[in-house]
Coordinates of C-alpha atoms in Angstrom, one line a residue:
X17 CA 41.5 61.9 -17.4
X18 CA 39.6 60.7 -14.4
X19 CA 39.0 63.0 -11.3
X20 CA 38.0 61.0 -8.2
X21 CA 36.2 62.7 -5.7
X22 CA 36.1 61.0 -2.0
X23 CA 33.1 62.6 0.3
X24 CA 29.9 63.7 -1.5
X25 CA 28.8 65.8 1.1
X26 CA 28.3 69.5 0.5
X27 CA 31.8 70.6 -1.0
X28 CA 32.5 67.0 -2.5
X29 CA 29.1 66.7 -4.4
X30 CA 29.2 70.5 -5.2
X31 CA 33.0 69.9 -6.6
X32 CA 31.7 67.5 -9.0
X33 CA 29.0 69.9 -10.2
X34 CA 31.6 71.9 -10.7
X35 CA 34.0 70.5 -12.4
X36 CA 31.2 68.6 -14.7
X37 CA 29.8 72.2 -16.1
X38 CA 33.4 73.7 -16.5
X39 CA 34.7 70.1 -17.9
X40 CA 31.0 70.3 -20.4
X41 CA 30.9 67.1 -20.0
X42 CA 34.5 65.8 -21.2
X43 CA 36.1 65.1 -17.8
X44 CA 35.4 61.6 -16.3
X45 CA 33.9 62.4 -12.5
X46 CA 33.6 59.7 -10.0
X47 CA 31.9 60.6 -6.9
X48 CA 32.4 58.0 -3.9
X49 CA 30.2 58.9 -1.5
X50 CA 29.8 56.5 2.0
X51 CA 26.2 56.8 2.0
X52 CA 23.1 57.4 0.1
X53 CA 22.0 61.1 0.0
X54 CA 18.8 59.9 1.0
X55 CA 19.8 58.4 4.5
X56 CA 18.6 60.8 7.6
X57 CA 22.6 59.3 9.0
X58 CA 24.2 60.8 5.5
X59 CA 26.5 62.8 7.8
X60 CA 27.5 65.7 5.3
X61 CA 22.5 66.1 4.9
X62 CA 21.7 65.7 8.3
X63 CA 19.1 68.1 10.3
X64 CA 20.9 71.0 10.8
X65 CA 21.1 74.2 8.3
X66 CA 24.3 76.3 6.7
X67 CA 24.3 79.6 6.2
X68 CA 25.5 80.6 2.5
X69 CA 27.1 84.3 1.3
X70 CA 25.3 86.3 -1.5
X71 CA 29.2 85.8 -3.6
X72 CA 28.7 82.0 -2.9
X73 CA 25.2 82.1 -4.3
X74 CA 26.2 83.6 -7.1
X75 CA 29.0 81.1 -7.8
X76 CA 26.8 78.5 -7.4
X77 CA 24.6 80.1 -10.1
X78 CA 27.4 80.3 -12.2
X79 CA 27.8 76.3 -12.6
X80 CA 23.9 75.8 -12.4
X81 CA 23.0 74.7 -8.7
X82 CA 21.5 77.6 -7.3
X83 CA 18.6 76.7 -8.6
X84 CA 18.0 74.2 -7.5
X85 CA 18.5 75.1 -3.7
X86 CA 16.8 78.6 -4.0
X87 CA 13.2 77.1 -3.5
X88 CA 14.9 75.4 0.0
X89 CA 16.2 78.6 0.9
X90 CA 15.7 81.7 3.3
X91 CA 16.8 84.9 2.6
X92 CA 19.0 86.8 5.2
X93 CA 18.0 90.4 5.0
X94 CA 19.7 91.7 7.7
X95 CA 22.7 91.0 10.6
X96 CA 23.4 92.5 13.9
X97 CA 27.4 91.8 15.5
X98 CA 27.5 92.5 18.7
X99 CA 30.2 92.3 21.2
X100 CA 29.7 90.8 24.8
X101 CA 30.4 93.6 27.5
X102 CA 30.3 97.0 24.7
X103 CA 26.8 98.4 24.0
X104 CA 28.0 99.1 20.2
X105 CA 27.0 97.0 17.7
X106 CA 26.8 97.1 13.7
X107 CA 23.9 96.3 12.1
X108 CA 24.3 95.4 7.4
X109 CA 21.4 95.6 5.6
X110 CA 20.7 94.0 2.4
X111 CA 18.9 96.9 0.6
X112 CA 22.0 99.2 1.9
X113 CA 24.0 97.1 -0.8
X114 CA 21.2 97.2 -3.3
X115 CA 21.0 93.1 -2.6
X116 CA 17.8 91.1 -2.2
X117 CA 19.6 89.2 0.4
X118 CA 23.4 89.0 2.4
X119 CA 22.7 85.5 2.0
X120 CA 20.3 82.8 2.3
X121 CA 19.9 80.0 5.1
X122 CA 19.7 76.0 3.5
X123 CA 18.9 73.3 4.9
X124 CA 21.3 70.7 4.4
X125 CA 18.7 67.6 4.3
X126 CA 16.4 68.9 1.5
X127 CA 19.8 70.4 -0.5
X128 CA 21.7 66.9 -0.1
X129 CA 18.5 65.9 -2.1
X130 CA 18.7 68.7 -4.8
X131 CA 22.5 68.3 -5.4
X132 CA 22.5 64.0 -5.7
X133 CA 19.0 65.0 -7.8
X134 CA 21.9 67.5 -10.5
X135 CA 24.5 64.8 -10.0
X136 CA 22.4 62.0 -11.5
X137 CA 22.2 64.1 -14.4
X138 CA 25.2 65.8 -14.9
X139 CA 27.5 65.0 -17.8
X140 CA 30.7 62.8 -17.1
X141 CA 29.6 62.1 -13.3
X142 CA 29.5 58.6 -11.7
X143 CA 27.8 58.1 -8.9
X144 CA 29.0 55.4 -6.5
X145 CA 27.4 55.5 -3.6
X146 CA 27.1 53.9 -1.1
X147 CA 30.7 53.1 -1.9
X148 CA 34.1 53.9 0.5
X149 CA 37.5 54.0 -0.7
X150 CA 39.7 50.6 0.4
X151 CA 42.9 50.9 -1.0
X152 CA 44.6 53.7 -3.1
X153 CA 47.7 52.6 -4.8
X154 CA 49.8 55.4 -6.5
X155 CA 51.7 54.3 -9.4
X156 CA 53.5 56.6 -12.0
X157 CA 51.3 57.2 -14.5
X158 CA 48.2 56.3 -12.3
X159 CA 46.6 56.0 -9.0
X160 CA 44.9 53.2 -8.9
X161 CA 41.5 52.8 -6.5
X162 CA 39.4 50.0 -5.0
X163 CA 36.2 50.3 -3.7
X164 CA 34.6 48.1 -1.4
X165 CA 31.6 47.3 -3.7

């Protein structure tokens, strides 16, 4: 079986790291991604940052790409919510949940990098890239796709 994977942005190229560890190896993975992970235009790595939960840093442990984006990462130690207008606000602390952080702050350029860098390597994964879907013809055994390289 083949699982085809169009967009290899954040969730598409974490999908395939995914499925590669839980597959160990035996699913086929092809990963079209538009452009290279490289490219400042890659519009999935550009400048800006995302903000990740402690639970999704852990399942990102789980299948072996945490670390790789811990060394690009800030730690989130603590978060005020306010409300516009109300003088109330609640303020979490890590070390009240016996966490070294709520969460950690990545910036998407540097992990883009990191996760193309797991991809190359990963068992059963195809890379093509820069490579964008043409056609998709759906048969009944099949679905059958061209690529415009």
């Amino acid at each position: 079986m083949t699982v085809t994977i169009i967009g290899g942005g954040m969730a598409g190229a974490t999908l395939a790291l995914a499925l590669s560890h839980l597959g160990g190896g035996t699913l086929q993975i092809d990963l079209v991604e538009a452009q290279t992970p490289e490219s400042r235009d890659h519009p999935g790595f550009d400048a800006r940052a995302i903000a990740l939960a402690q639970g999704s840093c852990r399942e990102l442990t789980a299948i072996g790409v945490w670390p790789a984006l811990a060394s690009c990462a800030t730690a989130i130690t603590r978060v005020e919510v306010s409300d516009k207008g109300h003088l109330e606000k609640v303020q979490i602390a890590a070390e009240d949940y016996w966490l070294p952080a709520l969460g950690y702050v990545v910036d998407l350029h540097t992990a883009g990098k990191r996760l193309f860098e797991l991809l190359r390597e990963a068992p059963g994964v195809r890379l093509h890239c820069p490579a964008t879907l043409t056609r998709l013809r759906r048969e009944r055994e099949k679905t059958i796709i061209t690529l415009d390289n």
